[in-house]
Tab-separated table of C-alpha atoms (C1' of nucleotides) in Angstrom:
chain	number	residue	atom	x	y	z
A	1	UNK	CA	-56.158	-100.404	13.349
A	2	UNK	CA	-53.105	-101.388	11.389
A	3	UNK	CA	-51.203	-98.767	9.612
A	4	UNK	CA	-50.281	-100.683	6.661
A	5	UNK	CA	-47.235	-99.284	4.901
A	6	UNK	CA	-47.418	-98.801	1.049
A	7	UNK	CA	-44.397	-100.901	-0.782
A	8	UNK	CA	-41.268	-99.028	-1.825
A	9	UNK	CA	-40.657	-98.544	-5.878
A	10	UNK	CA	-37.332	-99.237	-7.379
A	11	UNK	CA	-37.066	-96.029	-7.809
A	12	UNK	CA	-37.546	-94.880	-4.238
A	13	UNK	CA	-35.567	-97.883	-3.511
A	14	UNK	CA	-32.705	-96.755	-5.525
A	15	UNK	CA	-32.842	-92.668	-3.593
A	16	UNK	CA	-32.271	-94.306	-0.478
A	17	UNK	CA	-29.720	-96.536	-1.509
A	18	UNK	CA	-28.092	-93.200	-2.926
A	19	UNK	CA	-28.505	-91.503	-0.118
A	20	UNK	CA	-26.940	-94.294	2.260
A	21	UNK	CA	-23.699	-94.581	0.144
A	22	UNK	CA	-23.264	-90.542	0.009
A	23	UNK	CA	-23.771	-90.620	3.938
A	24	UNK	CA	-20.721	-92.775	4.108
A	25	UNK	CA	-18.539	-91.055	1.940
A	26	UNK	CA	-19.393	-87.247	3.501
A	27	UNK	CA	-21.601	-86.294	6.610
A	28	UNK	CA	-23.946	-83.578	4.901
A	29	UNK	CA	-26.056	-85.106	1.447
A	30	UNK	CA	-27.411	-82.563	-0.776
A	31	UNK	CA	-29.857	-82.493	-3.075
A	32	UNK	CA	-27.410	-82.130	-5.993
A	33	UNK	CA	-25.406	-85.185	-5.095
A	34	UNK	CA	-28.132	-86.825	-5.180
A	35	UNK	CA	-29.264	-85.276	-8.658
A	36	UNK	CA	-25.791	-86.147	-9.873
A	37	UNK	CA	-25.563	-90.247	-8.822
A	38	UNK	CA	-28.785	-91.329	-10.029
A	39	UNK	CA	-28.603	-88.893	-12.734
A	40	UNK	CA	-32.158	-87.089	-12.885
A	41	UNK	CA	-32.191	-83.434	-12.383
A	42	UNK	CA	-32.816	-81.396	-8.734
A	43	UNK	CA	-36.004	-81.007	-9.324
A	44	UNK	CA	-36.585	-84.653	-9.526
A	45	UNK	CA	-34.850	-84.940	-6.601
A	46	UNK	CA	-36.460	-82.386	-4.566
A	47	UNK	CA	-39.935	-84.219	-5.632
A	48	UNK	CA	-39.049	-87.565	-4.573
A	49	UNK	CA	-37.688	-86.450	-1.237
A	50	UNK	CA	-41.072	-84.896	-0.215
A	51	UNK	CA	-42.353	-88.219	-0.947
A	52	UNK	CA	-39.788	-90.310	1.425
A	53	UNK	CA	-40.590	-87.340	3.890
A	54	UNK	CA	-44.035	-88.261	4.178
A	55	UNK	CA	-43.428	-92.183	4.306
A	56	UNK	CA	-40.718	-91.689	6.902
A	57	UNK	CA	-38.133	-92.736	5.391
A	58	UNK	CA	-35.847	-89.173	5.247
A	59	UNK	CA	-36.379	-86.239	7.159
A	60	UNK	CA	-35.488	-83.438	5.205
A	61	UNK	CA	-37.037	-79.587	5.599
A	62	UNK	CA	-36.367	-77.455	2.754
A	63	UNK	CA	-32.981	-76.165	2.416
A	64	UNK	CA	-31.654	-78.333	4.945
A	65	UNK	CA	-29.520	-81.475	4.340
A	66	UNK	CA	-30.935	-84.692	4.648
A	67	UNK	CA	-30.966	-87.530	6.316
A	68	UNK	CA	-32.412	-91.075	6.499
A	69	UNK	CA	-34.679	-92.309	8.884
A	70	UNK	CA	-34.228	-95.798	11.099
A	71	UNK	CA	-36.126	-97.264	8.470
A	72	UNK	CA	-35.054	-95.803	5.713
A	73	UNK	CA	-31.330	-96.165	6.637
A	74	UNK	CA	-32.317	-100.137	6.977
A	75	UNK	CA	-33.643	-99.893	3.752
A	76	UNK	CA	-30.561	-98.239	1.959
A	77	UNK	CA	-27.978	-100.684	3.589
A	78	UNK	CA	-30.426	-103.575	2.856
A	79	UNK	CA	-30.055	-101.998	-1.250
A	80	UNK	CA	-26.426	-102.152	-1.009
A	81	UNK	CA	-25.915	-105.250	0.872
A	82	UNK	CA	-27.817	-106.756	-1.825
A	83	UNK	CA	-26.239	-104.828	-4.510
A	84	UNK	CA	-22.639	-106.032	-3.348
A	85	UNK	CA	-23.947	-109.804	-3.662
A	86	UNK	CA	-25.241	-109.564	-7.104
A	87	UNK	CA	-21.873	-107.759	-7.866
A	88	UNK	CA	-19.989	-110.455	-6.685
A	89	UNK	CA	-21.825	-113.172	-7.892
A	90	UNK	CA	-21.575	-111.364	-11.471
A	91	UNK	CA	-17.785	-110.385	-11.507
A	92	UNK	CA	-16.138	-113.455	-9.721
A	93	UNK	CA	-18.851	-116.295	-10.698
A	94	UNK	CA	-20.076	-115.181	-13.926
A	95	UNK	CA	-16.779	-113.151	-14.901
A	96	UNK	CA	-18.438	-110.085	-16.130
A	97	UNK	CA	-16.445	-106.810	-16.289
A	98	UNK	CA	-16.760	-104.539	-13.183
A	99	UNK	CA	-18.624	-101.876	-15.391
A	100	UNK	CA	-21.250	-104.165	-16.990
A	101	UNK	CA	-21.815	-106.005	-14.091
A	102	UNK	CA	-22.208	-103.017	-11.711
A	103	UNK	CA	-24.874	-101.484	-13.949
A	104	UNK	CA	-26.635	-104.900	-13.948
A	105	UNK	CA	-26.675	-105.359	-10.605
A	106	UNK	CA	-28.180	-102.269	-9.922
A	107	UNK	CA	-31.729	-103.033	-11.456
A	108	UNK	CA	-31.424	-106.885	-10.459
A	109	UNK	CA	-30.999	-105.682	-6.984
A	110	UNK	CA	-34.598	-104.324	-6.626
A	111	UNK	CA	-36.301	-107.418	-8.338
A	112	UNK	CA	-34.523	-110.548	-6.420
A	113	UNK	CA	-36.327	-111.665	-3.435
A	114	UNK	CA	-34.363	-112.422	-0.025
A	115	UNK	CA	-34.714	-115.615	-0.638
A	116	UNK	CA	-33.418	-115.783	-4.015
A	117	UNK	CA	-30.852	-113.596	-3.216
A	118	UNK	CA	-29.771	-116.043	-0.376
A	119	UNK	CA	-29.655	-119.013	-2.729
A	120	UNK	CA	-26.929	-116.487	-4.331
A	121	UNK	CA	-25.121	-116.065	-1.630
A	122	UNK	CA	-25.527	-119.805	-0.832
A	123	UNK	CA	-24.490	-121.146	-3.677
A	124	UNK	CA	-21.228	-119.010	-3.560
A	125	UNK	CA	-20.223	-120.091	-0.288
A	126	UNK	CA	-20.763	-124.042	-1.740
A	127	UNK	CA	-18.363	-122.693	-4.902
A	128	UNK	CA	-15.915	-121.569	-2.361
A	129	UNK	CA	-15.784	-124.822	-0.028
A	130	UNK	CA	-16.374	-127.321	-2.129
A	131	UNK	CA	-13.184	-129.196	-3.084
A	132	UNK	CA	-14.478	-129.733	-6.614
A	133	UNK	CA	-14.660	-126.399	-7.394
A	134	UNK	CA	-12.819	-122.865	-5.820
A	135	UNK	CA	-11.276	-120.385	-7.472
A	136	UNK	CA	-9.600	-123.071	-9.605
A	137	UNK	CA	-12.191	-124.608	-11.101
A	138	UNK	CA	-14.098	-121.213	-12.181
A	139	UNK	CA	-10.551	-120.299	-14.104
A	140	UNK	CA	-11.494	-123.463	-16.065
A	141	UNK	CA	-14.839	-121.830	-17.167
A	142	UNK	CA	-12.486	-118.835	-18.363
A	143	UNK	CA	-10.567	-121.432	-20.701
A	144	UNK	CA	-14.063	-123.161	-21.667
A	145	UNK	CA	-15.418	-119.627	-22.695
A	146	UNK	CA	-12.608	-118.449	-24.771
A	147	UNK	CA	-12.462	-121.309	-26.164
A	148	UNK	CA	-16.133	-120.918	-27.770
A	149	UNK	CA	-17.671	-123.110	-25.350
A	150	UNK	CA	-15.285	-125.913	-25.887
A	151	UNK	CA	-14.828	-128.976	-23.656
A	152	UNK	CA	-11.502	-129.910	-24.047
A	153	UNK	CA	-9.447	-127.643	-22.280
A	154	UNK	CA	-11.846	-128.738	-18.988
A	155	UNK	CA	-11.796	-132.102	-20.122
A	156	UNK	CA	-8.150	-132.340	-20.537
A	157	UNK	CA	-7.751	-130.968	-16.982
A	158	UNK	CA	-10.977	-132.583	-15.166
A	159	UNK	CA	-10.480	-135.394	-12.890
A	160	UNK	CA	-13.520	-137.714	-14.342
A	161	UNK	CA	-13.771	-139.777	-17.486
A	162	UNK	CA	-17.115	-138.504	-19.541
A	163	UNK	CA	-18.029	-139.942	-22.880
A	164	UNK	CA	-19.131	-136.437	-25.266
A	165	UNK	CA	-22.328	-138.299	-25.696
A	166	UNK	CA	-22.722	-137.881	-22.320
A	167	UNK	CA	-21.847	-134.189	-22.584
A	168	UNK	CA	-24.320	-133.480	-24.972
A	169	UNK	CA	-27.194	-134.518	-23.783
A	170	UNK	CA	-26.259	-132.929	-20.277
A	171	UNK	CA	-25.758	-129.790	-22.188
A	172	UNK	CA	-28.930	-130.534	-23.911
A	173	UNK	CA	-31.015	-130.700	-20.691
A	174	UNK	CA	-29.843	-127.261	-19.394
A	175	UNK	CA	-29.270	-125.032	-22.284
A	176	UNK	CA	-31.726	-125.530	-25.177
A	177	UNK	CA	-35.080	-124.356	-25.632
A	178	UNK	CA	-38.613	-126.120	-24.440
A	179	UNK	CA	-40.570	-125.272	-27.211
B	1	UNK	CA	-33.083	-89.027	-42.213
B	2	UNK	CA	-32.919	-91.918	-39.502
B	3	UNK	CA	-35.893	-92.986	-37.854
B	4	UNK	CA	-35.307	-93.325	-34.125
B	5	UNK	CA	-37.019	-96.382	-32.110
B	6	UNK	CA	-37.900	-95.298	-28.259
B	7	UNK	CA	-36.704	-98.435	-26.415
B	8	UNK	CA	-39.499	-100.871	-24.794
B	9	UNK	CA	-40.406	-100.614	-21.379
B	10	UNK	CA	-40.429	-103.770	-19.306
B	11	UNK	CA	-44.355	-103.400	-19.870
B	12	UNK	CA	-44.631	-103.125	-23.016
B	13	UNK	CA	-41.870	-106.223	-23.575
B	14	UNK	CA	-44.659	-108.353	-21.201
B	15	UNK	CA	-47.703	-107.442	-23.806
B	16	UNK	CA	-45.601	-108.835	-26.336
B	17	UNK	CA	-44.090	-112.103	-24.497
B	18	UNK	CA	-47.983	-112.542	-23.399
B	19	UNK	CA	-49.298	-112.029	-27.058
B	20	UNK	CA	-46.426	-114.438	-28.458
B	21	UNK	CA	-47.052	-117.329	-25.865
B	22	UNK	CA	-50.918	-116.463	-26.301
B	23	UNK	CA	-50.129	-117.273	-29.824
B	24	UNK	CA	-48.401	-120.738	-29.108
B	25	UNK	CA	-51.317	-121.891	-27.982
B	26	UNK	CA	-54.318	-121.011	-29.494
B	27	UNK	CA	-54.365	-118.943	-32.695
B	28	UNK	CA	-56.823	-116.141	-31.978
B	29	UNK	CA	-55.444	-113.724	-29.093
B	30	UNK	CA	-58.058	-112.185	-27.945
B	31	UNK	CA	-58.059	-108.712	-25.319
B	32	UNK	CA	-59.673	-110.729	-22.503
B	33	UNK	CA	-56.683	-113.796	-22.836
B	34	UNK	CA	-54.118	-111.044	-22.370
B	35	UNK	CA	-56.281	-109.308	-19.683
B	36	UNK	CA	-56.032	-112.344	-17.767
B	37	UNK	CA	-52.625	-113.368	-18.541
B	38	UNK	CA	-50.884	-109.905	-17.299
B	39	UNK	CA	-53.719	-109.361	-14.509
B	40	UNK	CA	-54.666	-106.586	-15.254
B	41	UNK	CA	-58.102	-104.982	-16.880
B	42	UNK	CA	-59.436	-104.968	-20.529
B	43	UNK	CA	-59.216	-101.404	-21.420
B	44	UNK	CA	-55.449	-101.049	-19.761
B	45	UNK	CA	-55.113	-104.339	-22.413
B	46	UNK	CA	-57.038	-101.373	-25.465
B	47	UNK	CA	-54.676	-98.813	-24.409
B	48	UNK	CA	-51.194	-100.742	-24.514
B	49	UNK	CA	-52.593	-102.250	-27.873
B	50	UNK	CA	-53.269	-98.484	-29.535
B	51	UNK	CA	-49.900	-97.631	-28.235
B	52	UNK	CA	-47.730	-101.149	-30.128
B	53	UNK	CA	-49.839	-100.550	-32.731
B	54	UNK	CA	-48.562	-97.286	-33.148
B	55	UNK	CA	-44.758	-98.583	-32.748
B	56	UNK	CA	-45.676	-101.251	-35.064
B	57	UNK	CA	-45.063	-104.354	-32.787
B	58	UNK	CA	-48.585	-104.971	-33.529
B	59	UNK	CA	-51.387	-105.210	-36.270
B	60	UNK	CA	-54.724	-104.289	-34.462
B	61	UNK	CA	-57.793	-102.869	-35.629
B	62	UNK	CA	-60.560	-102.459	-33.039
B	63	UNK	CA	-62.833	-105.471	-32.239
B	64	UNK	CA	-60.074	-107.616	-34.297
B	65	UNK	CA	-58.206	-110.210	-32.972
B	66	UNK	CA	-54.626	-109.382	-32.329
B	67	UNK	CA	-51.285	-110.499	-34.381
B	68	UNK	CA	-48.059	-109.767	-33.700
B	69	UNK	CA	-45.990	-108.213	-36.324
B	70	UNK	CA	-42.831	-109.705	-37.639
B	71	UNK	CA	-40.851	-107.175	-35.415
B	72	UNK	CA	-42.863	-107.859	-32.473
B	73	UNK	CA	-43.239	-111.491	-32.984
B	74	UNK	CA	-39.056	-111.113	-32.595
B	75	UNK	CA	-39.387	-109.138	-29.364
B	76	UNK	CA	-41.859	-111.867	-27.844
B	77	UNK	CA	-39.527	-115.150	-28.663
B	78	UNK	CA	-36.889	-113.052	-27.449
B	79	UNK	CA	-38.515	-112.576	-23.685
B	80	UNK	CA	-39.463	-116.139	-23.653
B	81	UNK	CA	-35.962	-117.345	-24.787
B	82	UNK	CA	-34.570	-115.364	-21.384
B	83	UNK	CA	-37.433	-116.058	-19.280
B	84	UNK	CA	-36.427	-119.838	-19.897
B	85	UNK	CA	-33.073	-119.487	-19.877
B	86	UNK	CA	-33.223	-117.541	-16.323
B	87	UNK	CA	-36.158	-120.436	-15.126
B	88	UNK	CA	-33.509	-123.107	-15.443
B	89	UNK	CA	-30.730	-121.492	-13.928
B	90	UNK	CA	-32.820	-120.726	-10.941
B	91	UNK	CA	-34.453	-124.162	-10.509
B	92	UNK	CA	-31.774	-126.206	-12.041
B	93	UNK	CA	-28.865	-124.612	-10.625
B	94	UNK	CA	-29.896	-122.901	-7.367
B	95	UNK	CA	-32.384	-125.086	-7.054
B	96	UNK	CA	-35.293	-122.950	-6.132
B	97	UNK	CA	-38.762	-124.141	-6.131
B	98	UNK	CA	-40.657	-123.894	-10.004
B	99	UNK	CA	-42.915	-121.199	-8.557
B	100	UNK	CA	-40.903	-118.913	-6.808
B	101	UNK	CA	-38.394	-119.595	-9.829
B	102	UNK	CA	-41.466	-118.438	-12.784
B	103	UNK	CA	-41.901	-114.990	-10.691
B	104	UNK	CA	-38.370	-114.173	-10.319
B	105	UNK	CA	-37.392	-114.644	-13.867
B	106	UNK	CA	-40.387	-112.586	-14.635
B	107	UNK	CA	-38.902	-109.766	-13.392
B	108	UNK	CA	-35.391	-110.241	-14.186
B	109	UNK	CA	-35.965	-111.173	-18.045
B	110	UNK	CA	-36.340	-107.180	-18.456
B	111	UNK	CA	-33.373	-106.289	-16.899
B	112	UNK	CA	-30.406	-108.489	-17.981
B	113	UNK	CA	-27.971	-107.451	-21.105
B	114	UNK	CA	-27.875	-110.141	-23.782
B	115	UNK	CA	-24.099	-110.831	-22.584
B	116	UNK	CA	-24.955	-111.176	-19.277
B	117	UNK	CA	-27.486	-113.530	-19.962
B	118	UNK	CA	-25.114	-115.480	-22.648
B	119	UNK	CA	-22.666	-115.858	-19.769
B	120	UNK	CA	-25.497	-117.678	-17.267
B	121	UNK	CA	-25.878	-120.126	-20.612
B	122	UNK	CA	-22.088	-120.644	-20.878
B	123	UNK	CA	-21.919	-121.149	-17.316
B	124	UNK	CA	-25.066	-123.665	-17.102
B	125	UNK	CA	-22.661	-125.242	-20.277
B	126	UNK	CA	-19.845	-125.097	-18.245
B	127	UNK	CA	-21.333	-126.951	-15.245
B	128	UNK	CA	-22.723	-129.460	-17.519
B	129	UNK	CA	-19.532	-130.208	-19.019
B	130	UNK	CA	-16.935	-129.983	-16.741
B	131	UNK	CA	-16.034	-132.965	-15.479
B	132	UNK	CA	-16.097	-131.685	-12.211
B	133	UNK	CA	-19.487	-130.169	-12.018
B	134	UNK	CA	-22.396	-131.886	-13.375
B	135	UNK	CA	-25.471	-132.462	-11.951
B	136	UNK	CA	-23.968	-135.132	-9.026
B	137	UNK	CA	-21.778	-132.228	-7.876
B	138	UNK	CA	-25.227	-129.560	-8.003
B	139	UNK	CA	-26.368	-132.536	-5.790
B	140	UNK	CA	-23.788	-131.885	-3.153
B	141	UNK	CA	-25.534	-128.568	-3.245
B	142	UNK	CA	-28.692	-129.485	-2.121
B	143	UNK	CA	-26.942	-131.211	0.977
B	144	UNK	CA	-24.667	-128.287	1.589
B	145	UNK	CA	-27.810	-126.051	1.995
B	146	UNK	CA	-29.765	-128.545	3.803
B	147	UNK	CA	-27.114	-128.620	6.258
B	148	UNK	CA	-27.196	-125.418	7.192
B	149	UNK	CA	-24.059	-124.510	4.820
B	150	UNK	CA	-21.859	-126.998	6.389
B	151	UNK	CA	-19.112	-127.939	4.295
B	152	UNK	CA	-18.660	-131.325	6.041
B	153	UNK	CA	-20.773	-133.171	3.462
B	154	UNK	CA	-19.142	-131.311	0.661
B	155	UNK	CA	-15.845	-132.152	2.159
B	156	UNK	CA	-16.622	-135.871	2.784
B	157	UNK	CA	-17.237	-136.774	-1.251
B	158	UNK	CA	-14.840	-134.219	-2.277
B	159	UNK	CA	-11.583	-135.347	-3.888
B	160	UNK	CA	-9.123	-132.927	-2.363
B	161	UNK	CA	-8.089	-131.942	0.261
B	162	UNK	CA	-8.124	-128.760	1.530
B	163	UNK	CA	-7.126	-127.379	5.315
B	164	UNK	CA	-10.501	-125.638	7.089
B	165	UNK	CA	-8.341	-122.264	7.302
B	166	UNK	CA	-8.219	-122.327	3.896
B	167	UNK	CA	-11.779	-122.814	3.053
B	168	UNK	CA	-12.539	-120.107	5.667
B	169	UNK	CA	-10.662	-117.824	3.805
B	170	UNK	CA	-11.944	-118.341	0.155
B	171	UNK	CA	-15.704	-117.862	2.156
B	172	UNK	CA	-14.462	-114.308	3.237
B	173	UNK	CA	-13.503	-113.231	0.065
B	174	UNK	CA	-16.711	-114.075	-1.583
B	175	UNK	CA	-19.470	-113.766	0.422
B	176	UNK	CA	-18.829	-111.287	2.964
B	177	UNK	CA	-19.193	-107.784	3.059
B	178	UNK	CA	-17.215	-104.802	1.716
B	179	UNK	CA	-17.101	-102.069	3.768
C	1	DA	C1'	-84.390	-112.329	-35.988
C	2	DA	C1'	-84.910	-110.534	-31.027
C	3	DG	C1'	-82.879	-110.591	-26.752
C	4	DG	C1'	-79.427	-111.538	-23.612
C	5	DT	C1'	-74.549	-112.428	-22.614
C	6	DT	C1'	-69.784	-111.692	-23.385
C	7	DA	C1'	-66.106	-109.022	-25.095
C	8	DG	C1'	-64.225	-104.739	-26.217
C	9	DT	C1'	-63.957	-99.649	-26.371
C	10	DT	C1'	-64.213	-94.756	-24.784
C	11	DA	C1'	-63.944	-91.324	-21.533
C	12	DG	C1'	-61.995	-89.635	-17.775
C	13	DG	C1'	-59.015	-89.889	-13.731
C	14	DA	C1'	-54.976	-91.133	-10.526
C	15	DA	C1'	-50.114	-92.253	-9.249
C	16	DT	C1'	-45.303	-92.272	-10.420
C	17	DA	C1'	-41.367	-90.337	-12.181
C	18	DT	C1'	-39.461	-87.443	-15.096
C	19	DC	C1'	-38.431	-82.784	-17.305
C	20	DT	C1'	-37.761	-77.282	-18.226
C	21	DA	C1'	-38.159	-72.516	-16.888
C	22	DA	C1'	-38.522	-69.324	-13.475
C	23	DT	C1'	-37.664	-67.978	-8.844
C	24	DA	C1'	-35.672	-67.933	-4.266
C	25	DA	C1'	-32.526	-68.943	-0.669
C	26	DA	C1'	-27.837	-69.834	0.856
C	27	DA	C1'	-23.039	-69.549	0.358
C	28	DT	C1'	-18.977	-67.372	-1.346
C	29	DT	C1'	-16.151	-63.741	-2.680
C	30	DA	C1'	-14.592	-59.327	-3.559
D	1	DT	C1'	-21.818	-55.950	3.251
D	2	DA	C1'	-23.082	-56.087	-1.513
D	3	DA	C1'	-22.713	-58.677	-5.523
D	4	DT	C1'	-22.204	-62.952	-7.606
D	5	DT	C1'	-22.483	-67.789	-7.849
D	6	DT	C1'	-24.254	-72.008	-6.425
D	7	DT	C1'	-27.861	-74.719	-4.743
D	8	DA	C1'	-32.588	-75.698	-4.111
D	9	DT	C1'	-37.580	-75.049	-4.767
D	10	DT	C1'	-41.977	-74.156	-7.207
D	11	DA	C1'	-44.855	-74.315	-10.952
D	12	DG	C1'	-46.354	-76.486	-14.669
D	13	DA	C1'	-45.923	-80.063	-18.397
D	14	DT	C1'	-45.304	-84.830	-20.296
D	15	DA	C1'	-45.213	-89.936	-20.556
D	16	DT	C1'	-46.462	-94.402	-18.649
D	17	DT	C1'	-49.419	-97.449	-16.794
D	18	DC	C1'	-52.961	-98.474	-14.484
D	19	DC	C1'	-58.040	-97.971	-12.897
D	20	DT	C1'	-63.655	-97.513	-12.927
D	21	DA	C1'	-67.963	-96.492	-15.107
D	22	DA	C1'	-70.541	-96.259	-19.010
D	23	DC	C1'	-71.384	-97.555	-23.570
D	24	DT	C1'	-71.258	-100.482	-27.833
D	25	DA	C1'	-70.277	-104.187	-30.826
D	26	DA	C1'	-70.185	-109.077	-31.604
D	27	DC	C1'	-71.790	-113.542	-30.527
D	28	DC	C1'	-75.132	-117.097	-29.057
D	29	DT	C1'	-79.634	-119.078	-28.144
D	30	DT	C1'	-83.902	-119.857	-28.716
DNA sequence: AAGGTTAGTTAGGAATATCTAATAAAATTA
DNA sequence: TAATTTTATTAGATATTCCTAACTAACCTT
C-alpha cells in the first residue's frame, strides 16, 4: 500500500523556501521571520506550519523554533535553486531591473517545470559559449531596445549582410499575433 | 468617490481567456463549452459566472448564453495575446515541444508584468534581427543541446574565436550557483 | 404536445490561505 | 523575582475555488 504524497501549493512551496533562506542567514527561524518575509501575519504562519508538520516537511512543536525536514529542506533549496535561474535568466538575458525581476521570479519559480526550467538554464549556457553571441552580443539588444526596437545600431555592428525585407518577415514570424 | 476594482485572480483571468477564445469560434458560449474547456464542473462554471457578473466582466442572466462585456472582452484578448506571446518563445526559442510549451504558458500568462513580457517580445525581435542571431544561429541550439551542451558544434560554425578558459568562465558566471 | 435527454442551477460542503482579536507563553529588564 | 515587552497560539471569520447530489428548465423527437 503506497502512501501517496499530496502535491505541495505555491504557497507551501514558497514557506519552505522562506524557511531555507532564513536557516542560512541565522541558526534559530521564528515564526515572526517568517511572518515578516512572505509578509502574512503570525497567525498565518503558525497555521501553515501545522500543516508542513503533518506532511513532514518541518518539525516544529509549539513555541519551539523550527526546522525543515530532509524533504522539506530538498524542497526549499530546490525553490531557490530555481529561483536563482529565473533571476538570472531575467536580469542578465532579458535585462530586467534586480527589483522587478526578483518579484517575477518568485511566482514563475513555482509554475516552470524541471524541464522547462532546464531549457533555461540550457539555453544560457549556449548564450555564454557560443561565439555569436556572449556578453557582447546581449549589449547589442541593450542598443536595439533603447533604440525603440531599431535595427540599425545591430545591423551596423553585425557581421552578416540581411536585406530589411528579410528582417521583417523574420520579425513577422515570431512577434505578431495568430489570429 | 472612487470606485475601487479588486484585481483578478489567475482564475478568474482563465474564465475570461476561455469565454473570449470560446467566442472566436462559435458565437454562443454556452456553461458546458467552458465546463469542458477549464475541466472543471458546470455549477463551479454558475458560480464563477454570478461572481464576473457581479464585477461586470460579464453579461449573464441564468439559462442565457454568455457574452463578455467590453471590459472583459479586453481582459480575455489580453491573456491570449501573452499566452501566445509566451507559446512562441518557448517553442520557437527554447525549443520545447508544442504540448509541454501550451501548459507552461498556461500558467505563466498570470504571472508575468506587462514589461516583462514586452522585453521576451523585444528579445524574440532582437534575435530575429540581429544579424547574428536568427533562426540558423537558434539552430546551433538544437545541436548544442543534443550534444549534451557541448560547445564543440557551436564552436565549429562560430566565427570567432574564443580560448576554452574563456568560455568556461562566462558559463560560471551565468549558470552556476550563488551561494 | 408528451416524454425523454441535455444543459443549467441551487443547495450545501470541503480545502486553502488569509485575517483580527484575545490570550498565553517566553524573554528581557528593572 | 516581578513586571513588562515580545513572540506565538487559539479561536473564529472571510474569500476563493472547487466538488456532489438533487432539482429544474430548455430542447428534441416522435
Amino acid at each position: 500500500m503506497k502512501k501517496i504524497k499530496k502535491p505541495l501549493t505555491s504557497s507551501m512551496e514558497d514557506y519552505l523556501e522562506a524557511i531555507y533562506e532564513l536557516n542560512l542567514e541565522k541558526s534559530f527561524v521564528r515564526v515572526k521571520d517568517i511572518a515578516k518575509k512572505l509578509n502574512v501575519k503570525m497567525p498565518t504562519v503558525t497555521s501553515m506550519l501545522k500543516n508542513l508538520r503533518d506532511r513532514e516537511y518541518v518539525n516544529y512543536e509549539k513555541y519551539e523554533f523550527v526546522e525543515l525536514t530532509k524533504e522539506g529542506e530538498k524542497v526549499g533549496r530546490e525553490m531557490r535553486r530555481r529561483h536563482d535561474v529565473l533571476l538570472k535568466f531575467l536580469t542578465k538575458i532579458l535585462k530586467i531591473d534586480y527589483k522587478t525581476a526578483d518579484d517575477e521570479a518568485c511566482k514563475m519559480e513555482h509554475t516552470l517545470s524541471p524541464s522547462t526550467l532546464q531549457r533555461v538554464i540550457d539555453f544560457m549556457e549556449f548564450i555564454q559559449v557560443c561565439p555569436r553571441a556572449g556578453m557582447e552580443w546581449l549589449s547589442h539588444f541593450e542598443d536595439f531596445r533603447k533604440s525603440g526596437n531599431n535595427p540599425g545600431k545591430c545591423l551596423e555592428r553585425g557581421s552578416l549582410d540581411t536585406p530589411c525585407q528579410v528582417i521583417r518577415d523574420r520579425v513577422e514570424i515570431l512577434t505578431k499575433a495568430d489570429n
